Coordinates of C-alpha atoms in Angstrom, one line a residue:
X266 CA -78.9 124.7 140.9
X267 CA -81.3 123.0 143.5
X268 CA -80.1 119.3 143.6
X269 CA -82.5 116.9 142.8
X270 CA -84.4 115.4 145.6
X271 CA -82.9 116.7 148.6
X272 CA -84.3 120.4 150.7
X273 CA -83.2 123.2 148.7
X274 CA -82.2 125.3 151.8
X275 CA -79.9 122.8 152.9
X276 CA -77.8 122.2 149.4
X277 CA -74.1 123.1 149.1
X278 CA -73.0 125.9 146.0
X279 CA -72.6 124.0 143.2
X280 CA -70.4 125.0 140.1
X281 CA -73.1 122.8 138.0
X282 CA -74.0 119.4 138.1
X283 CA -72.9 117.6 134.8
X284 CA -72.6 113.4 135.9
X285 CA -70.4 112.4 138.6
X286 CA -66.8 112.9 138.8
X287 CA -65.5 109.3 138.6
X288 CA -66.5 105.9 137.4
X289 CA -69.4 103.4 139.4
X290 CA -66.5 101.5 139.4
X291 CA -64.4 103.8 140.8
X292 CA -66.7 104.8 143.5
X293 CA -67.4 101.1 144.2
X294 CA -63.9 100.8 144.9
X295 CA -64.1 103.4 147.4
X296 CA -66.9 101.7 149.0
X297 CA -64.7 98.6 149.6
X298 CA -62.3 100.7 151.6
X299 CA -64.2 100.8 154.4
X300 CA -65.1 96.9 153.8
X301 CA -61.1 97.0 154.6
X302 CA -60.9 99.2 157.6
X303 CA -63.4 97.4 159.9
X304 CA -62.3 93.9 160.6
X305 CA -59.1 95.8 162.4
X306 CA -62.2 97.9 165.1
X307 CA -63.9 94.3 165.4
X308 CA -61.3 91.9 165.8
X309 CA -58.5 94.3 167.3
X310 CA -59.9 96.7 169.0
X311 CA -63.6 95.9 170.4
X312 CA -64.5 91.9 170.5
X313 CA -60.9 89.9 170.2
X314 CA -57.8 90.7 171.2
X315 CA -59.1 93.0 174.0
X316 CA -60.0 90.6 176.6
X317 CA -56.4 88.6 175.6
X318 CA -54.0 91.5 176.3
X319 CA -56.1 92.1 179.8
X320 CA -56.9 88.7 180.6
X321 CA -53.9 86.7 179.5
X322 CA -50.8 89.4 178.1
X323 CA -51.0 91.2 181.5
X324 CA -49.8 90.3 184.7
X325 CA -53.7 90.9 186.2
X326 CA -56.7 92.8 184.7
X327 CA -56.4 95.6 186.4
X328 CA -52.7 96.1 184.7
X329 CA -54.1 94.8 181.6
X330 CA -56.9 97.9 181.4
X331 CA -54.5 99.9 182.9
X332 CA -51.9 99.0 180.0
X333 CA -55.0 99.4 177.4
X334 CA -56.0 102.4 178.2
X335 CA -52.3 104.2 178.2
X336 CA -52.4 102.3 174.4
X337 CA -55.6 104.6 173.5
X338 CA -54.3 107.4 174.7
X339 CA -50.7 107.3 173.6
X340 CA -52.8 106.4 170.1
X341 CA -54.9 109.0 170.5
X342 CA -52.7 111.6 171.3
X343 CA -50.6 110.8 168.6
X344 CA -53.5 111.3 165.5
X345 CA -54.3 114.6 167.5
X346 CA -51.0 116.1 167.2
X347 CA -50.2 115.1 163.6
X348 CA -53.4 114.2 161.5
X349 CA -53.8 118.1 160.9
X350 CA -50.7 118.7 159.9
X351 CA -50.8 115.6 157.6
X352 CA -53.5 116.7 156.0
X353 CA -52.4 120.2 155.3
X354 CA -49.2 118.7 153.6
X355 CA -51.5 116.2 151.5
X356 CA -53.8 119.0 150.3
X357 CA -50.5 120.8 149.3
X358 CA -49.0 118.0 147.7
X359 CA -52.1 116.7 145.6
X360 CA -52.4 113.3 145.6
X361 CA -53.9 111.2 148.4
X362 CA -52.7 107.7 147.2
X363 CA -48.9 107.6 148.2
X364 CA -50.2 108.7 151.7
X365 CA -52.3 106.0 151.9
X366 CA -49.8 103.2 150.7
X367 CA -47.3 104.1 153.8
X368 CA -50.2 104.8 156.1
X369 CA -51.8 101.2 155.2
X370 CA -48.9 99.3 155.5
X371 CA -47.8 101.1 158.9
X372 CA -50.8 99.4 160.0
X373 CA -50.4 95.9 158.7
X374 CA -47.0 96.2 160.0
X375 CA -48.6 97.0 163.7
X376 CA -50.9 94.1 162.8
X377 CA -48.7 91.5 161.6
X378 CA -46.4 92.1 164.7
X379 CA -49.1 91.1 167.1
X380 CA -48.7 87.5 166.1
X381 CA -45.5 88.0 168.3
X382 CA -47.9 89.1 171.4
X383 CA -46.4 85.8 173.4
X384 CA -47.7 85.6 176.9
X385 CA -45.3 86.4 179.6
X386 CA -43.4 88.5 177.4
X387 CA -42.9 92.3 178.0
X388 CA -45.9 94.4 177.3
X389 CA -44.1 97.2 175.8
X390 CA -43.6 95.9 172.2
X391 CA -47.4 94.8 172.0
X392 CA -48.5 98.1 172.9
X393 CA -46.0 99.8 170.6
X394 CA -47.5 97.4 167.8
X395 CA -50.9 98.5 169.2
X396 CA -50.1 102.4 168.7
X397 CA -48.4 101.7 165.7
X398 CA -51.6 99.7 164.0
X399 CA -53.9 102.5 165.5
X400 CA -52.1 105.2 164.0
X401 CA -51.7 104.0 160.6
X402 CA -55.3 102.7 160.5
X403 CA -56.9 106.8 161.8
X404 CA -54.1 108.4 159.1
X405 CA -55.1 106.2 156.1
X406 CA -58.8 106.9 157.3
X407 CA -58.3 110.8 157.0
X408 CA -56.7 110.5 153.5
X409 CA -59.5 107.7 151.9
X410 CA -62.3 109.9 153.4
X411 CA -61.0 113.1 151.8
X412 CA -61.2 111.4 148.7
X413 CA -64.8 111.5 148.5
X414 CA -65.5 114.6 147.6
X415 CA -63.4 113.9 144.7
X416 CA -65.0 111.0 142.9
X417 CA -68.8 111.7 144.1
X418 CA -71.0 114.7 143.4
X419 CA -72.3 116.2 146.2
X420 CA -75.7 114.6 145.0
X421 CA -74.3 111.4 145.8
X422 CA -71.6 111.7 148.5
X423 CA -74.0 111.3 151.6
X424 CA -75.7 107.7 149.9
X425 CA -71.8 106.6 148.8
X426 CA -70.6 107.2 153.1
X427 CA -74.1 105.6 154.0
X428 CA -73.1 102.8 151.4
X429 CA -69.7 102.6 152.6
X430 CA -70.5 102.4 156.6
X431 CA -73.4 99.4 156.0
X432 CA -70.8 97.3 153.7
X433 CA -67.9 98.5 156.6
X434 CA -70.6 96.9 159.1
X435 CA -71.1 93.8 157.2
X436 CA -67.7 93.0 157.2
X437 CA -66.8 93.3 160.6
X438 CA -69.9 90.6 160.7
X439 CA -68.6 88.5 158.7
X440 CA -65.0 88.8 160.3
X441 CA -65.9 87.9 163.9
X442 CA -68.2 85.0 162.6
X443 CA -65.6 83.6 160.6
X444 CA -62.6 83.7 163.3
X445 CA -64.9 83.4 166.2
X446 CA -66.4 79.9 164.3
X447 CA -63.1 78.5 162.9
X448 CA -60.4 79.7 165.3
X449 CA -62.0 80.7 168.8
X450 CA -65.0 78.4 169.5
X451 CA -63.6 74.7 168.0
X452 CA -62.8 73.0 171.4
X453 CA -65.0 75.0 173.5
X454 CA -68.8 74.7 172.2
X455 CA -70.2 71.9 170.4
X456 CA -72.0 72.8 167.4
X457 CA -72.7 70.5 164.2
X458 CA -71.3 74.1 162.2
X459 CA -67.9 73.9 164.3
X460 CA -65.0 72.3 163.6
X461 CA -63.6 70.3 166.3
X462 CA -60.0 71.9 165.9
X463 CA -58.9 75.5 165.1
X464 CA -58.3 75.5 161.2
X465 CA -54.7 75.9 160.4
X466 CA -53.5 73.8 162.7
X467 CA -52.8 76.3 165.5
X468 CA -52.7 75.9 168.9
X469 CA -55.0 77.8 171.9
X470 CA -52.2 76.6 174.1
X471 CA -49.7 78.8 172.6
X472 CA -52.4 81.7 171.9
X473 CA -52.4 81.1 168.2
X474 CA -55.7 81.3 167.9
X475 CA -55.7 85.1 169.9
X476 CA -52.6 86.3 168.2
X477 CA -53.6 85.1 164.8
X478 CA -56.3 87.9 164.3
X479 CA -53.7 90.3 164.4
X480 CA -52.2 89.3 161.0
X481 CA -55.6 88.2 159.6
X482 CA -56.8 92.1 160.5
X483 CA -53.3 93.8 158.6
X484 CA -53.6 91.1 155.6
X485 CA -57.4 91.5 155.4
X486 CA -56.3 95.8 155.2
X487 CA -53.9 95.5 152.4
X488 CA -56.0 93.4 150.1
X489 CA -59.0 94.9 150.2
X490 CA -57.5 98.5 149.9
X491 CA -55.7 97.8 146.5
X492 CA -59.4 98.3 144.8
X493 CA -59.1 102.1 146.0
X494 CA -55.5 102.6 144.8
X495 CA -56.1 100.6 142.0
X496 CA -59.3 101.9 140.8
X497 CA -60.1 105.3 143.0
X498 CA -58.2 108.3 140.4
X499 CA -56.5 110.8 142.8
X500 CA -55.7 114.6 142.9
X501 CA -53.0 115.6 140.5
X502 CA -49.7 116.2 142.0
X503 CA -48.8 120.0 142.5
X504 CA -44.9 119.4 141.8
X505 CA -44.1 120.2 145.5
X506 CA -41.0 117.9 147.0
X507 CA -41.7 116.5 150.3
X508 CA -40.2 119.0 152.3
X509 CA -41.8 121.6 150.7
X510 CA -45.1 120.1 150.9
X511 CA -44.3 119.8 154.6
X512 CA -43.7 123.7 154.5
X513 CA -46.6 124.7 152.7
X514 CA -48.7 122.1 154.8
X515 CA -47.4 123.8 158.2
X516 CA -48.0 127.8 156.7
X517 CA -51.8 125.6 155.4
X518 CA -52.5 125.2 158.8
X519 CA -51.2 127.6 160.9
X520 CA -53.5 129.9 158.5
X521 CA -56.6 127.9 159.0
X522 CA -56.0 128.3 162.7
X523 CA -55.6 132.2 162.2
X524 CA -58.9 132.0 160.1
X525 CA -61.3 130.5 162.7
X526 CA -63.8 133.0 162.5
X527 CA -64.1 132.3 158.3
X528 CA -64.6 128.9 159.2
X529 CA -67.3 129.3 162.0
X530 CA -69.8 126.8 160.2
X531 CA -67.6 124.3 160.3
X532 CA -65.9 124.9 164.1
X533 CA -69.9 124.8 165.1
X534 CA -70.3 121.5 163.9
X535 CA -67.1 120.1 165.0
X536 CA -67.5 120.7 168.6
X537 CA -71.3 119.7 168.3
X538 CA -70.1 116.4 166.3
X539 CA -67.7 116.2 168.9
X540 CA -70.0 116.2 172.0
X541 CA -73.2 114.0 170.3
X542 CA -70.1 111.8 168.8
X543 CA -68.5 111.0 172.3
X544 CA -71.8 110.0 173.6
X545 CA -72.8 108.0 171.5
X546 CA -70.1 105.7 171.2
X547 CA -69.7 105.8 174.9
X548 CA -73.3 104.4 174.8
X549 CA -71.7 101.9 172.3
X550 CA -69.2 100.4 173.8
X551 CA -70.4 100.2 177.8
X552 CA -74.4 99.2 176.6
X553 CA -72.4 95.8 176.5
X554 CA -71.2 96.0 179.5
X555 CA -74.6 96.9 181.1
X556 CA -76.1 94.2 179.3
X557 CA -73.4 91.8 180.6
X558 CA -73.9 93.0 184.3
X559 CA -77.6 92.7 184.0
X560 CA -77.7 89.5 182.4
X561 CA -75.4 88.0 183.4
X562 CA -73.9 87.3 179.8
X563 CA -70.5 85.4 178.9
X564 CA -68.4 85.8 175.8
X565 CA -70.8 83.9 173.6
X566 CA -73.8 86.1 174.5
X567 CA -71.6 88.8 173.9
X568 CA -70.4 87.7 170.7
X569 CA -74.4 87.1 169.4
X570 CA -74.9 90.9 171.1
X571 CA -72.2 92.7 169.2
X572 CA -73.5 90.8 166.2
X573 CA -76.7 92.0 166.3
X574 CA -75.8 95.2 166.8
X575 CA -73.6 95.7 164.1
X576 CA -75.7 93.8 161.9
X577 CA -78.8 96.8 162.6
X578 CA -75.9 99.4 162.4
X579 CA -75.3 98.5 158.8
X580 CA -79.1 98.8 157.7
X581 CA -79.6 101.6 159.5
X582 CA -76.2 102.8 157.5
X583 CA -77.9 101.5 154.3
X584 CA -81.2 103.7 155.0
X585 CA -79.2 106.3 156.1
X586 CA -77.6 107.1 152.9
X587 CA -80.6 107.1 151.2
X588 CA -82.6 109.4 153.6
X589 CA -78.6 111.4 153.6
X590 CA -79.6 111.8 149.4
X591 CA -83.3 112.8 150.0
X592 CA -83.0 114.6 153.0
X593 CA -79.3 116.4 153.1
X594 CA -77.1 115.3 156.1
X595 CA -78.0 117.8 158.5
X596 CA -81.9 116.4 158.6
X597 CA -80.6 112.9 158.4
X598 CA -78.1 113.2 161.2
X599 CA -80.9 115.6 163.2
X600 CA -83.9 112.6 163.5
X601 CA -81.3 109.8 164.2
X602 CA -79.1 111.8 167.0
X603 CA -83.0 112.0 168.3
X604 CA -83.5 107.8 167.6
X605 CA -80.4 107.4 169.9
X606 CA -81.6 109.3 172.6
X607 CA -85.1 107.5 172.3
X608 CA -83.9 104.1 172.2
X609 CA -81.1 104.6 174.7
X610 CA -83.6 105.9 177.5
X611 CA -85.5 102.9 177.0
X612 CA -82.1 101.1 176.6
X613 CA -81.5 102.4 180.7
X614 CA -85.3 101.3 181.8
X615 CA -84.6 97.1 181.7
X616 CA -83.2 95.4 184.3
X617 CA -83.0 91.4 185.1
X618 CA -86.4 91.0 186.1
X619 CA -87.9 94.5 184.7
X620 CA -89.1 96.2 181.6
X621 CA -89.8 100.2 181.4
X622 CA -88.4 101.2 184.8
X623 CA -91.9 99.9 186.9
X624 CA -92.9 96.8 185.3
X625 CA -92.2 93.8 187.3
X626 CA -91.5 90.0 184.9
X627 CA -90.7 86.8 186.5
X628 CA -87.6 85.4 186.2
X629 CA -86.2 81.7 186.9
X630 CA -83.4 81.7 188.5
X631 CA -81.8 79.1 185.6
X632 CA -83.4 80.6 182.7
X633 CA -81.2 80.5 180.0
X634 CA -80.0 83.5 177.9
X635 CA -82.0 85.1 175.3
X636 CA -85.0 83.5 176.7
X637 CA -86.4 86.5 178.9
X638 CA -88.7 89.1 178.5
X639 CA -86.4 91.7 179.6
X640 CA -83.6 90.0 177.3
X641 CA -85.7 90.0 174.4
X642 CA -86.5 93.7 174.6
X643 CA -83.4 94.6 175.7
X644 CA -82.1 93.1 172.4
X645 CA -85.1 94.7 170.6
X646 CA -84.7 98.1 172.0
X647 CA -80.5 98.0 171.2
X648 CA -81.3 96.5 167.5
X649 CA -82.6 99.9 167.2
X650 CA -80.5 101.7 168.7
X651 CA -77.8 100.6 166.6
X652 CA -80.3 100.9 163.4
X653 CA -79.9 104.9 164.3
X654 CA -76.5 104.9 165.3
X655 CA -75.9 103.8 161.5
X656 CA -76.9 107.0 160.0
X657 CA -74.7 109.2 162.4
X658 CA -71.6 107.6 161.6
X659 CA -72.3 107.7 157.7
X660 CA -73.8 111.3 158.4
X661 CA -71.6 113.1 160.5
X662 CA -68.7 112.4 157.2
X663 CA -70.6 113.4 154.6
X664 CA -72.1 116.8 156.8
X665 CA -68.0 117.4 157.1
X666 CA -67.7 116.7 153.2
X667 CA -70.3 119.0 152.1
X668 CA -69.4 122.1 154.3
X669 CA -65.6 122.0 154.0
X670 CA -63.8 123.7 151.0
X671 CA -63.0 121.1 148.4
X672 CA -59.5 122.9 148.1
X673 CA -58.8 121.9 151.8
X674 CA -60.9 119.1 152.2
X675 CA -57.9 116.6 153.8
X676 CA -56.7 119.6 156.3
X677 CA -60.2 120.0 157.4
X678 CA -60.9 115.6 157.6
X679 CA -57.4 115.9 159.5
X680 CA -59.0 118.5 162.1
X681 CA -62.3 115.8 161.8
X682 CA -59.7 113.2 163.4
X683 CA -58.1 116.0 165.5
X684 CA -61.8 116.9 167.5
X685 CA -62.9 113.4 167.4
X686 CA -59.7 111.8 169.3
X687 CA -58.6 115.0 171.2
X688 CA -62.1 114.6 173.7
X689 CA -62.4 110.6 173.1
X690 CA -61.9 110.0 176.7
X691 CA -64.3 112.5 178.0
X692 CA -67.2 110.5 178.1
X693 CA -65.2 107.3 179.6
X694 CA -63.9 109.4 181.9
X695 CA -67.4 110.6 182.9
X696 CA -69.1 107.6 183.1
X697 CA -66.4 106.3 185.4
X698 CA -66.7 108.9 187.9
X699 CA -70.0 109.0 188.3
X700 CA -70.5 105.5 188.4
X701 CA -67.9 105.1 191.4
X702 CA -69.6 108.4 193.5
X703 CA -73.0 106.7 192.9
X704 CA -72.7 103.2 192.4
X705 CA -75.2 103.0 189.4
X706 CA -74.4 101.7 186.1
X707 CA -77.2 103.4 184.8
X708 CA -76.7 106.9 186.7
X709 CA -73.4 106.6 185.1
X710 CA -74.3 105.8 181.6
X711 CA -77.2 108.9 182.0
X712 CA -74.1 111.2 181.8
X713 CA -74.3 110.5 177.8
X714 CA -77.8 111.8 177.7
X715 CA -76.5 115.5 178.5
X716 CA -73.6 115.4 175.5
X717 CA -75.6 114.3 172.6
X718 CA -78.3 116.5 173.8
X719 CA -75.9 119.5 174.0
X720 CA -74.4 118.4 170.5
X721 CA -77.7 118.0 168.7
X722 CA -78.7 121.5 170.0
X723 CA -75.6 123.0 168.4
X724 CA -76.4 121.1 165.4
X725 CA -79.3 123.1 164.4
X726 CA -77.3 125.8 164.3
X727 CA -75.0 124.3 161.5
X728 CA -76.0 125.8 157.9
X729 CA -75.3 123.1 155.1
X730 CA -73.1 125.3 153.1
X731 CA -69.8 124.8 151.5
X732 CA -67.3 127.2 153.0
X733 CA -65.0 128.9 150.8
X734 CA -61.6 128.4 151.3
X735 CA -58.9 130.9 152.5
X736 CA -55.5 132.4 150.6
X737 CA -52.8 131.1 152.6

């Protein structure tokens, strides 16, 4: 049966297409977990508490990035050596949901302990609370995802993750507006909309007002996840105990392992998701930092940047889904992997007092932010940018949803994790590099343009089949 509205080629088998497997409700309340998951990336890991480990935890900000780095990694490693495994157990228990109650509160508990991230304090216990929140967040992420195939027909699965990464967008919006407005800027910018004092009564002396988004990004996780293990049905349980699910996870895995060459499709795509993956979100996170260097931007600036961004990330999310229903995911993820490329070469061509690599503007020395022709289209050029980036994150799920076997689908979102946080550091590590032998931001950021090119290539050869799965 040729699903309606997409490219017949490019559907999944189907075993016949009779209404969708759970509630609106029930897939709304899915939605809402990724409404949960992203104030922990904004606050915790990408605009807040960032520059106060480096800046004011450490003893210097070279320790500090130091420190943060060996955090990532020690994080990273971590979801790379178990998140297969836990997903092989999970698909050999059944159910998703108990997984996800101790994965979510392992990460409020990492959460809640940074509100004990006291300045001249050892580091070690932050960063254990750090690894702790990191690993419980990527687990819980594995489990939620690998429920979508569950509760969504394959009809609707891509516009559901497109859905789901817009909303997860807006919230992390909404989340830096709110703490940067009521806890970070009072004091510090003048502004008929800001109060004079942090709410709450806590004190920037102390660090409250850093250490509170810690707690605000665990409490913020439980209470909007109870929707999904509320409302979300789950697999039924397959009467294993926990040590034989261990067992029968373990033999699950070791099996899919031996079975590489049944599951070529789907090792295709991982290592081209991996590749086009890395650089993109190496584009993601040091664009700020080249627009910072060029424009000489402070932490206001780069709170309105990361803004903006994310606020195009979630439409392009939005649109994404829908052109994810019409189109399939592998079309959808094709023509936006090609936006990011676009829109980040024209990303590299601005400069202070420069547009398109030759163009000369000029510039006042004084001339305040935003209020450039280069800044303008700088911000122009990354709204789009992050419009495309949108439909790759909500993509690049669903592709993995629709070509993994249904029987193994948390074993093979657990191998998602594996590929994605096994090469994180590639890119970084690239970028660094040549940036240091050359001396060029840009020549070091080009280094991305080779990855996603490479991954895109290797996406075309992806078919946008369901694989079948193996006996183990």
């Amino acid at each position: 049966m040729v699903v309606e509205g997409a490219v017949p080629e490019m559907q999944p088998p189907h075993d016949g297409y009779e209404g969708e497997p759970a509630s609106n409700v029930a897939q709304g309340a899915w939605v809402l977990y990724e409404w949960a998951n992203q104030t922990y990336f904004s606050l915790i890991t990408i605009f807040l508490f960032p520059p106060f480990f480096t800046q004011v935890l450490a003893a210097n900000p070279i320790e500090g990035q130091a420190y943060w780095g060996y955090v990532q990694a020690t994080a990273g490693i971590t979801i790379a050596l178990f998140s297969p495994l836990l997903g092989a157990m999970a698909d050999a228990a059944g159910p998703r949901k108990p997984w996800i109650v101790f994965t979510t509160l392992l990460c409020a508990a990492g959460c809640f302990s940074l509100w004990f991230a006291v300045p001249g304090q050892p580091l070690l216990p932050v960063a254990v609370a750090l690894v702790v929140a990191a690993v419980g967040m990527e687990f819980t992420i594995i489990f939620a995802n690998a429920m979508l195939p569950t509760i969504a027909s394959d009809r609707r699965i891509g516009l559901l993750s497109g859905i789901g990464i817009g909303v997860g967008q807006l919230a992390a919006i909404v989340a830096l507006v709110l703490v940067l407005l009521l806890l970070q800027l009072p004091g510090e910018v003048s502004a008929s909309f800001i109060p004079d004092e942090p709410l709450f009564g806590l004190s920037k002396e102390a660090y409250e007002t850093d250490r509170i988004v810690g707690p605000i990004s665990g409490l913020w996780f439980v209470v909007f996840m109870l929707p999904l293990l509320l409302l979300v049905p789950d697999q039924k349980a397959k009467g294993l105990g926990r040590r034989e699910a261990a067992r029968q996870g373990l033999i699950r895995l070791v099996a899919t392992i031996r079975a590489a060459g049944h599951f070529r499709n789907i090792a295709i795509y991982l290592v081209s998701r991996m590749l086009f993956y890395d650089g993109m979100t190496a584009i993601f996170v040091f664009g700020g930092i080249l627009a910072a260097s060029l424009f000489g931007w402070g932490a206001m600036e780069m709170a309105v940047y990361g803004i903006w961004v994310t606020l195009f990330a979630a439409f392009g999310a939005f649109v994404g889904g829908w052109a994810d229903l019409k189109l399939g995911s592998k079309r959808t993820l094709v023509w936006s992997l090609v936006g990011v490329l676009a829109t980040f070469i024209v990303l590299l061509s601005f400069d202070r007092d420069m547009i398109f690599y030759v163009i000369e503007v000029p510039v006042a020395e004084d001339a305040a932010a935003f209020t450039t022709v280069p800044q303008q289209l700088f911000l122009l050029t990354v709204g789009l940018f992050g419009m495309t980036v949108g439909p790759v994150i909500a993509s690049s799920r669903t592709m993995m949803a629709r070509i993994s076997p249904k029987e193994m689908m948390t074993e093979f979102f657990g191998l998602f994790a594996l590929v994605g946080k096994a090469t994180a550091w590639i890119a970084p590590l690239l970028i660094g590099i040549v940036t240091e032998v050359t001396q060029n931001q840009r020549f070091g950021l080009m280094i991305t343009v080779p990855l996603i090119l490479i991954g895109l290539i290797g996406l075309l050869f992806v078919k946008e089949e369901r694989a079948s799965a193996v006996v183990h």
